[in-house]
Amino acid sequence: MVAALRGRRLEFGPGVTFLVGENGSGKSTLVEAIAVAAGFNAEGGSRNFAFATRASESSLGGSLRIGRAPGKERSSFFLRAESYYNVATELERLDREPGGAPLLPAYGGVSPHERSHGQSFLDLLTHRFRPRGLYLLDEPEAALSTNGQLAALARIQDLTTQGSQFLIATHSPILLALPGARILEIGDDGGLRTVPYDYALPVRTTRDFLADPARTLRHLLG
């Protein structure tokens, strides 16, 4: 995937851009690299988070150049599902620092550690994400139930209509149904192409399974 990006210009318009592809295709690596190049902590959080638990990010972020339209977003956040636990721990630490402004009210008034994983994700979307923001999300559906994904979709749509921009790596056919979103699919050759909803890999795979689960299971289980 990195080779396919060499010398290429990627433009992300306003609203929501989704990245889809098989595991290992590079979609999460690309979101992470863009986040790092834009000044976010590699493990997630806002640009003010500077902790490091275990360095695992790729070097791609240092090779990207980010160009931005005039104007500055009012809010920003990088949500990396696999390391949000670490972000929550850092949030608690910062909130306890003497003389500092309390941070938990912006996350619903309670530490994410006091909520389920899915509830803490929805708290983040509801309370921390605001209009005219820039939000990079890596597989946010990882902790969400079906209803949780529907709630997330509604909140993302609401924020989009208020001027926010999202880049989201996902496997969720529910989130991909967001009206007006652009879907970029990373193919087996590492190439990027825009696809309509009905042809996106997670949508096709889910529909094939739901159309005849028994047939799919016979094929898988022999």
XYZ file of N, CA and C in Angstrom:
666
model
N 0.838 -1.201 0.000
C 0.000 0.000 0.000
C 0.872 1.250 0.000
N 1.977 1.236 0.761
C 2.839 2.402 0.823
C 3.426 2.698 -0.549
N 3.832 1.642 -1.264
C 4.411 1.842 -2.591
C 3.407 2.478 -3.534
N 2.139 2.103 -3.403
C 1.113 2.647 -4.291
C 0.869 4.126 -4.033
N 1.257 4.629 -2.855
C 1.041 6.028 -2.511
C 2.219 6.914 -2.899
N 3.338 6.311 -3.268
C 4.541 7.104 -3.532
C 4.293 8.100 -4.657
N 4.510 9.363 -4.353
C 4.344 10.407 -5.353
C 2.904 10.733 -5.679
N 1.963 10.169 -4.929
C 0.546 10.376 -5.233
C -0.062 11.406 -4.291
N -0.980 12.178 -4.821
C -1.702 13.171 -4.024
C -3.087 12.623 -3.702
N -3.414 12.557 -2.422
C -4.735 12.129 -1.984
C -5.488 13.332 -1.457
N -6.696 13.531 -1.948
C -7.512 14.646 -1.480
C -8.731 14.107 -0.733
N -8.921 14.613 0.474
C -10.082 14.242 1.275
C -10.982 15.457 1.364
N -12.138 15.358 0.767
C -13.061 16.478 0.737
C -13.757 16.662 2.065
N -14.639 17.635 2.136
C -15.413 17.841 3.370
C -16.338 16.657 3.622
N -16.816 16.547 4.828
C -17.698 15.439 5.157
C -16.919 14.217 5.588
N -17.351 13.041 5.126
C -16.795 11.771 5.610
C -16.149 10.989 4.474
N -14.934 10.529 4.715
C -14.255 9.604 3.806
C -13.986 8.315 4.575
N -14.438 7.200 4.019
C -14.189 5.894 4.617
C -13.057 5.191 3.871
N -12.251 4.433 4.608
C -11.252 3.538 4.032
C -11.656 2.113 4.364
N -11.760 1.263 3.347
C -12.111 -0.133 3.572
C -11.083 -1.026 2.882
N -11.035 -2.268 3.313
C -10.105 -3.228 2.742
C -9.929 -4.387 3.701
N -9.326 -5.457 3.212
C -9.090 -6.619 4.053
C -8.117 -6.297 5.174
N -8.095 -7.162 6.202
C -7.082 -7.025 7.245
C -5.702 -7.084 6.608
N -4.849 -6.166 7.009
C -3.507 -6.137 6.453
C -3.368 -5.338 5.177
N -4.468 -4.752 4.706
C -4.414 -3.984 3.455
C -3.724 -2.637 3.645
N -3.705 -2.144 4.873
C -3.016 -0.886 5.153
C -3.915 0.277 5.505
N -5.220 0.048 5.648
C -6.120 1.181 5.908
C -5.852 1.820 7.269
N -5.643 0.979 8.307
C -5.344 1.533 9.627
C -3.979 2.205 9.642
N -3.029 1.624 8.914
C -1.692 2.230 8.816
C -1.777 3.611 8.186
N -2.618 3.755 7.175
C -2.753 5.043 6.497
C -3.410 6.081 7.407
N -4.469 5.698 8.105
C -5.122 6.631 9.024
C -4.152 7.067 10.114
N -3.420 6.110 10.675
C -2.436 6.422 11.710
C -1.363 7.372 11.183
N -0.861 7.094 9.973
C 0.193 7.928 9.393
C -0.294 9.356 9.160
N -1.523 9.498 8.669
C -2.080 10.833 8.463
C -2.234 11.545 9.804
N -2.677 10.794 10.832
C -2.822 11.384 12.163
C -1.473 11.883 12.686
N -0.445 11.060 12.565
C 0.885 11.446 13.051
C 1.399 12.652 12.269
N 1.221 12.632 10.951
C 1.682 13.749 10.119
C 0.934 15.039 10.455
N -0.303 14.901 10.955
C -1.111 16.072 11.312
C -0.890 16.520 12.752
N 0.027 15.852 13.467
C 0.380 16.298 14.800
C -0.279 15.583 15.958
N -0.990 14.465 15.677
C -1.630 13.713 16.751
C -0.671 12.693 17.359
N -0.964 12.306 18.596
C -0.244 11.207 19.230
C -0.556 9.913 18.477
N 0.447 9.070 18.280
C 0.244 7.830 17.527
C -0.719 6.872 18.211
N -0.871 6.986 19.537
C -1.780 6.088 20.251
C -3.187 6.657 20.357
N -3.366 7.896 19.911
C -4.691 8.496 19.920
C -4.800 9.666 20.875
N -5.957 10.294 20.826
C -6.226 11.451 21.660
C -6.186 12.740 20.858
N -6.131 13.846 21.565
C -6.025 15.142 20.908
C -4.555 15.443 20.644
N -4.292 16.596 20.050
C -2.894 16.976 19.799
C -2.159 17.320 21.092
N -2.890 17.460 22.203
C -2.260 17.764 23.480
C -1.786 16.515 24.218
N -2.135 15.334 23.719
C -1.707 14.096 24.362
C -0.328 13.731 23.829
N 0.614 13.538 24.761
C 1.994 13.281 24.338
C 2.581 12.036 24.989
N 1.726 11.145 25.511
C 2.223 9.949 26.183
C 2.624 8.885 25.154
N 3.365 7.879 25.617
C 3.737 6.747 24.768
C 3.772 5.503 25.634
N 2.968 4.509 25.265
C 2.945 3.246 26.002
C 3.889 2.232 25.368
N 3.708 2.039 24.078
C 4.601 1.160 23.323
C 4.603 1.627 21.882
N 5.743 2.020 21.379
C 5.828 2.524 20.010
C 5.587 1.380 19.029
N 4.535 1.512 18.221
C 4.232 0.473 17.238
C 3.831 1.068 15.889
N 3.866 2.402 15.798
C 3.433 3.052 14.564
C 4.461 2.837 13.453
N 4.006 2.903 12.215
C 4.904 2.780 11.073
C 5.644 4.095 10.858
N 6.619 4.059 9.981
C 7.387 5.271 9.670
C 6.718 6.109 8.588
N 5.558 5.652 8.104
C 4.903 6.342 6.998
C 4.538 7.775 7.346
N 4.154 8.012 8.596
C 3.744 9.347 8.991
C 4.818 10.397 8.763
N 6.087 9.983 8.895
C 7.172 10.917 8.685
C 7.454 11.210 7.227
N 6.818 10.440 6.336
C 7.049 10.613 4.899
C 5.911 11.345 4.209
N 4.840 11.620 4.951
C 3.681 12.275 4.361
C 3.764 13.788 4.549
N 3.271 14.499 3.582
C 3.113 15.943 3.704
C 1.625 16.262 3.682
N 1.185 16.979 4.690
C -0.241 17.289 4.842
C -0.496 18.723 4.402
N -1.398 18.878 3.460
C -1.855 20.196 3.055
C -3.277 20.397 3.521
N -3.589 21.583 4.023
C -4.912 21.826 4.585
C -5.514 23.086 4.000
N -6.819 23.070 3.869
C -7.538 24.246 3.380
C -7.432 25.364 4.407
N -7.612 26.603 3.980
C -7.547 27.731 4.923
C -8.556 27.567 6.054
N -8.169 28.066 7.205
C -9.042 27.952 8.364
C -8.584 26.831 9.268
N -8.927 26.908 10.519
C -8.507 25.915 11.497
C -9.724 25.302 12.152
N -9.669 23.984 12.313
C -10.780 23.305 12.961
C -10.878 23.723 14.428
N -12.088 23.673 14.955
C -12.316 24.072 16.345
C -12.048 22.939 17.327
N -12.019 21.730 16.822
C -11.809 20.571 17.682
C -11.179 19.476 16.833
N -10.448 18.570 17.467
C -9.833 17.474 16.708
C -9.555 16.306 17.636
N -9.506 15.107 17.068
C -9.259 13.918 17.872
C -8.905 12.762 16.946
N -7.986 11.910 17.418
C -7.634 10.675 16.727
C -8.060 9.516 17.616
N -9.038 8.746 17.164
C -9.526 7.579 17.898
C -8.947 6.314 17.271
N -8.098 5.673 18.022
C -7.530 4.386 17.598
C -8.108 3.343 18.542
N -9.032 2.524 18.052
C -9.812 1.651 18.925
C -8.931 0.779 19.808
N -7.858 0.245 19.260
C -7.050 -0.714 20.012
C -6.277 -0.087 21.162
N -6.092 1.222 21.142
C -5.306 1.857 22.208
C -6.107 2.911 22.973
N -7.435 2.896 22.852
C -8.223 3.895 23.570
C -8.136 3.693 25.078
N -7.870 2.478 25.531
C -7.658 2.226 26.958
C -6.499 3.083 27.460
N -5.434 3.156 26.681
C -4.272 3.955 27.073
C -4.615 5.449 27.096
N -5.421 5.883 26.137
C -5.859 7.278 26.112
C -6.677 7.589 27.361
N -7.566 6.667 27.748
C -8.397 6.876 28.932
C -7.536 6.979 30.190
N -6.499 6.154 30.281
C -5.597 6.209 31.432
C -4.869 7.541 31.491
N -4.401 8.036 30.349
C -3.732 9.330 30.302
C -4.709 10.449 30.632
N -5.943 10.315 30.188
C -6.968 11.319 30.493
C -7.187 11.418 32.000
N -7.269 10.279 32.668
C -7.420 10.295 34.126
C -6.230 10.976 34.796
N -5.022 10.682 34.322
C -3.823 11.280 34.908
C -3.834 12.800 34.753
N -4.148 13.258 33.545
C -4.178 14.696 33.302
C -5.269 15.385 34.112
N -6.391 14.699 34.280
C -7.509 15.288 35.017
C -7.158 15.476 36.494
N -6.249 14.647 37.009
C -5.867 14.729 38.428
C -4.741 15.727 38.680
N -4.113 16.243 37.634
C -2.985 17.150 37.831
C -3.431 18.422 38.555
N -2.719 18.804 39.601
C -3.101 20.017 40.348
C -2.945 21.268 39.488
N -3.927 22.131 39.605
C -3.870 23.396 38.878
C -4.346 23.325 37.447
N -4.604 22.123 36.957
C -5.056 21.982 35.581
C -6.568 22.063 35.475
N -7.038 22.386 34.295
C -8.484 22.427 34.064
C -9.029 21.001 34.028
N -10.196 20.749 34.618
C -10.776 19.400 34.570
C -11.097 18.996 33.136
N -10.762 17.763 32.793
C -10.959 17.282 31.429
C -12.171 16.361 31.287
N -12.529 15.673 32.352
C -13.594 14.669 32.245
C -14.950 15.228 31.824
N -15.319 16.489 32.190
C -16.612 17.001 31.713
C -16.761 16.952 30.198
N -15.651 17.090 29.472
C -15.714 17.049 28.013
C -15.902 15.636 27.490
N -15.824 14.645 28.385
C -16.004 13.245 27.992
C -17.248 12.653 28.646
N -18.169 13.503 29.038
C -19.405 13.032 29.633
C -19.417 13.075 31.144
N -18.328 13.596 31.749
C -18.302 13.751 33.196
C -17.825 12.542 33.957
N -17.445 11.483 33.273
C -16.991 10.265 33.935
C -15.832 9.683 33.131
N -14.905 9.035 33.828
C -13.773 8.430 33.134
C -14.245 7.322 32.198
N -13.642 7.206 31.012
C -13.984 6.090 30.117
C -13.791 4.727 30.780
N -12.887 4.652 31.778
C -12.677 3.380 32.472
C -13.877 2.974 33.320
N -14.743 3.938 33.630
C -15.932 3.647 34.428
C -17.127 3.256 33.561
N -16.923 3.234 32.273
C -17.978 2.879 31.333
C -17.547 1.640 30.530
N -18.496 0.988 29.901
C -18.110 -0.106 29.007
C -17.350 0.485 27.825
N -16.650 -0.384 27.103
C -15.874 0.079 25.961
C -16.780 0.800 24.957
N -17.915 0.200 24.649
C -18.837 0.811 23.700
C -19.425 2.112 24.208
N -19.804 2.140 25.490
C -20.351 3.371 26.066
C -19.323 4.497 26.026
N -18.056 4.174 26.304
C -17.031 5.215 26.306
C -16.812 5.779 24.908
N -16.939 4.932 23.868
C -16.826 5.422 22.492
C -17.961 6.384 22.172
N -19.180 6.022 22.569
C -20.326 6.883 22.296
C -20.260 8.164 23.120
N -19.750 8.081 24.350
C -19.536 9.298 25.141
C -18.586 10.241 24.419
N -17.530 9.677 23.836
C -16.554 10.481 23.109
C -17.219 11.205 21.943
N -17.993 10.464 21.156
C -18.677 11.057 20.010
C -19.689 12.116 20.440
N -20.379 11.848 21.530
C -21.464 12.728 21.959
C -20.965 13.998 22.632
N -19.968 13.846 23.498
C -19.554 14.968 24.334
C -18.262 15.644 23.885
N -17.289 14.856 23.423
C -15.989 15.443 23.095
C -15.947 15.974 21.658
N -16.611 15.281 20.734
C -16.607 15.716 19.338
C -17.598 16.866 19.162
N -17.143 17.917 18.486
C -17.966 19.114 18.350
C -18.006 19.574 16.893
N -18.896 20.513 16.565
C -18.973 21.022 15.188
C -17.650 21.610 14.726
N -17.470 21.596 13.409
C -16.273 22.140 12.761
C -14.993 21.511 13.312
N -15.037 20.196 13.471
C -13.887 19.467 13.982
C -13.254 18.578 12.919
N -12.060 18.096 13.215
C -11.347 17.140 12.376
C -11.169 15.863 13.187
N -11.718 14.752 12.684
C -11.721 13.519 13.455
C -11.238 12.349 12.602
N -10.215 11.672 13.095
C -9.649 10.502 12.432
C -9.970 9.283 13.291
N -10.685 8.316 12.729
C -11.165 7.168 13.495
C -10.674 5.870 12.858
N -10.082 5.019 13.672
C -9.612 3.722 13.201
C -10.493 2.623 13.789
N -11.359 2.056 12.954
C -12.270 0.967 13.313
C -13.076 1.266 14.585
N -13.837 2.363 14.587
C -14.621 2.719 15.782
C -15.689 1.697 16.120
N -16.074 0.869 15.138
C -17.118 -0.131 15.400
C -16.634 -1.277 16.276
N -15.330 -1.348 16.560
C -14.756 -2.480 17.286
C -15.449 -2.721 18.623
N -15.907 -1.668 19.284
C -16.526 -1.817 20.609
C -18.032 -1.627 20.584
N -18.613 -1.411 19.406
C -20.009 -1.003 19.345
C -20.939 -2.142 18.932
N -22.077 -2.235 19.604
C -23.135 -3.143 19.180
C -23.759 -2.618 17.889
N -24.681 -3.379 17.337
C -25.387 -2.914 16.143
C -26.098 -1.595 16.419
N -26.814 -1.517 17.550
C -27.484 -0.262 17.905
C -26.480 0.848 18.168
N -25.344 0.491 18.751
C -24.303 1.473 18.987
C -23.754 2.045 17.694
N -23.600 1.190 16.684
C -23.136 1.664 15.388
C -24.156 2.596 14.746
N -25.432 2.292 14.911
C -26.468 3.178 14.379
C -26.439 4.533 15.085
N -26.222 4.514 16.401
C -26.126 5.767 17.146
C -24.900 6.562 16.705
N -23.795 5.861 16.471
C -22.576 6.536 16.003
C -22.794 7.148 14.628
N -23.467 6.406 13.749
C -23.740 6.917 12.406
C -24.547 8.218 12.481
N -25.574 8.227 13.334
C -26.411 9.424 13.464
C -25.612 10.604 13.986
N -24.723 10.357 14.962
C -23.922 11.442 15.532
C -22.909 11.962 14.510
N -22.297 11.071 13.753
C -21.340 11.498 12.724
C -22.043 12.337 11.666
N -23.233 11.911 11.269
C -23.996 12.681 10.298
C -24.326 14.068 10.842
N -24.713 14.136 12.116
C -25.044 15.414 12.739
C -23.827 16.340 12.742
N -22.667 15.814 13.097
C -21.453 16.620 13.131
C -21.020 17.048 11.735
N -21.253 16.182 10.764
C -20.885 16.505 9.387
C -21.696 17.689 8.866
N -22.973 17.703 9.195
C -23.811 18.819 8.750
C -23.415 20.125 9.434
N -22.645 20.023 10.524
C -22.173 21.215 11.237
C -20.710 21.522 10.921
N -20.237 21.010 9.794
C -18.923 21.396 9.295
C -17.758 20.537 9.708
N -17.988 19.393 10.338
C -16.884 18.528 10.740
C -16.441 17.639 9.584
N -15.173 17.227 9.642
C -14.591 16.350 8.637
C -14.099 15.075 9.317
N -14.375 13.928 8.687
C -13.988 12.632 9.238
C -13.209 11.821 8.205
N -12.194 11.103 8.689
C -11.539 10.044 7.931
C -11.634 8.797 8.791
N -12.290 7.750 8.284
C -12.625 6.581 9.102
C -12.229 5.297 8.387
N -11.384 4.485 9.038
C -11.106 3.132 8.568
C -12.113 2.204 9.239
N -12.798 1.382 8.459
C -13.878 0.582 9.039
C -14.135 -0.700 8.255
N -14.738 -1.678 8.970
C -15.280 -2.890 8.351
C -16.812 -2.897 8.446
N -17.399 -1.820 8.940
C -18.824 -1.816 9.262
C -19.699 -1.408 8.076
N -20.546 -2.319 7.576
C -21.477 -1.924 6.517
C -22.515 -0.924 7.012
N -22.740 -0.873 8.325
C -23.687 0.096 8.889
C -23.120 1.508 8.774
N -21.911 1.715 9.242
C -21.306 3.043 9.156
C -21.136 3.477 7.703
N -20.801 2.536 6.831
C -20.575 2.875 5.423
C -21.832 3.407 4.742
N -22.999 3.147 5.333
C -24.262 3.597 4.741
C -24.511 5.086 4.945
N -23.603 5.787 5.596
C -23.778 7.215 5.854
C -24.021 7.961 4.542
N -25.115 8.686 4.433
C -25.429 9.390 3.179
C -24.342 10.395 2.799
N -23.965 10.378 1.529
C -23.012 11.345 1.014
C -21.560 11.041 1.278
N -21.269 9.953 1.981
C -19.879 9.636 2.300
C -19.147 9.100 1.067
N -17.841 9.329 1.036
C -16.979 8.762 0.000
C -16.321 7.510 0.555
N -16.320 6.434 -0.225
C -15.727 5.171 0.210
C -14.526 4.859 -0.672
N -13.348 4.787 -0.059
C -12.124 4.415 -0.759
C -11.753 2.990 -0.355
N -11.616 2.120 -1.333
C -11.279 0.724 -1.064
C -9.844 0.445 -1.471
N -9.090 -0.197 -0.568
C -7.720 -0.603 -0.866
C -7.757 -2.027 -1.397
N -7.334 -2.211 -2.635
C -7.375 -3.515 -3.264
C -6.188 -4.382 -2.900
N -6.208 -5.621 -3.426
C -5.119 -6.558 -3.152
C -3.787 -6.053 -3.681
N -3.836 -5.215 -4.713
C -2.609 -4.676 -5.293
C -2.136 -3.409 -4.583
N -2.856 -3.003 -3.530
C -2.491 -1.796 -2.804
C -3.052 -0.530 -3.405
N -3.773 -0.640 -4.518
C -4.347 0.528 -5.162
C -5.586 1.023 -4.440
N -5.859 2.297 -4.552
C -7.033 2.922 -3.951
C -8.038 3.270 -5.032
N -9.297 2.921 -4.821
C -10.334 3.288 -5.781
C -11.606 3.652 -5.027
N -12.335 4.606 -5.579
C -13.617 4.989 -5.007
C -14.672 3.981 -5.446
N -15.452 3.476 -4.499
C -16.484 2.491 -4.816
C -17.822 2.957 -4.251
N -18.934 2.606 -4.905
C -20.246 2.898 -4.328
C -20.531 1.951 -3.169
N -21.480 2.319 -2.355
C -21.804 1.532 -1.160
C -22.041 0.059 -1.485
N -22.857 -0.210 -2.492
C -23.234 -1.593 -2.784
C -22.056 -2.459 -3.204
N -20.958 -1.853 -3.637
C -19.806 -2.620 -4.104
C -18.658 -2.632 -3.087
N -18.820 -1.965 -1.963
C -17.775 -1.971 -0.940
C -17.638 -3.373 -0.345
N -16.415 -3.792 -0.094
C -16.146 -5.154 0.356
C -16.938 -5.563 1.588
N -17.004 -4.762 2.661
C -17.781 -5.201 3.830
C -19.265 -5.383 3.525
N -19.792 -4.574 2.625
C -21.209 -4.675 2.274
C -21.461 -5.950 1.477
N -20.636 -6.210 0.478
C -20.811 -7.407 -0.350
C -20.662 -8.681 0.475
N -19.657 -8.723 1.342
C -19.415 -9.924 2.140
C -20.552 -10.175 3.120
N -21.028 -9.124 3.776
C -22.118 -9.270 4.742
C -23.406 -9.687 4.055
N -23.694 -9.098 2.919
C -24.916 -9.459 2.194
C -24.869 -10.915 1.729
N -23.724 -11.354 1.231
C -23.598 -12.741 0.776
C -23.855 -13.705 1.927
N -23.335 -13.389 3.093
C -23.533 -14.271 4.239
C -24.992 -14.285 4.688
N -25.593 -13.095 4.831
C -26.967 -13.022 5.318
C -27.972 -13.596 4.337
N -27.639 -13.582 3.049
C -28.553 -14.135 2.048
C -28.705 -15.647 2.208
N -27.635 -16.312 2.653
C -27.701 -17.767 2.828
C -26.593 -18.210 3.774
N -26.794 -18.019 5.096
C -25.747 -18.396 6.054
C -25.359 -19.870 5.960
N -26.349 -20.741 5.750
C -26.064 -22.181 5.709
C -25.102 -22.523 4.577
N -25.287 -21.879 3.425
C -24.394 -22.140 2.297
C -22.967 -21.721 2.624
N -22.831 -20.553 3.232
C -21.498 -20.066 3.590
C -20.840 -20.988 4.603
N -21.608 -21.442 5.599
C -21.057 -22.323 6.625
C -20.681 -23.679 6.041
N -21.477 -24.183 5.090
C -21.108 -25.451 4.437
C -19.771 -25.309 3.718
N -19.579 -24.163 3.085
C -18.322 -23.933 2.364
C -17.154 -23.823 3.345
N -17.364 -23.117 4.456
C -16.283 -22.897 5.400
C -15.958 -24.153 6.219
N -17.000 -24.889 6.615
C -16.820 -25.993 7.544
C -16.798 -27.351 6.870
N -16.981 -27.348 5.561
C -16.886 -28.613 4.838
C -18.075 -29.538 5.081
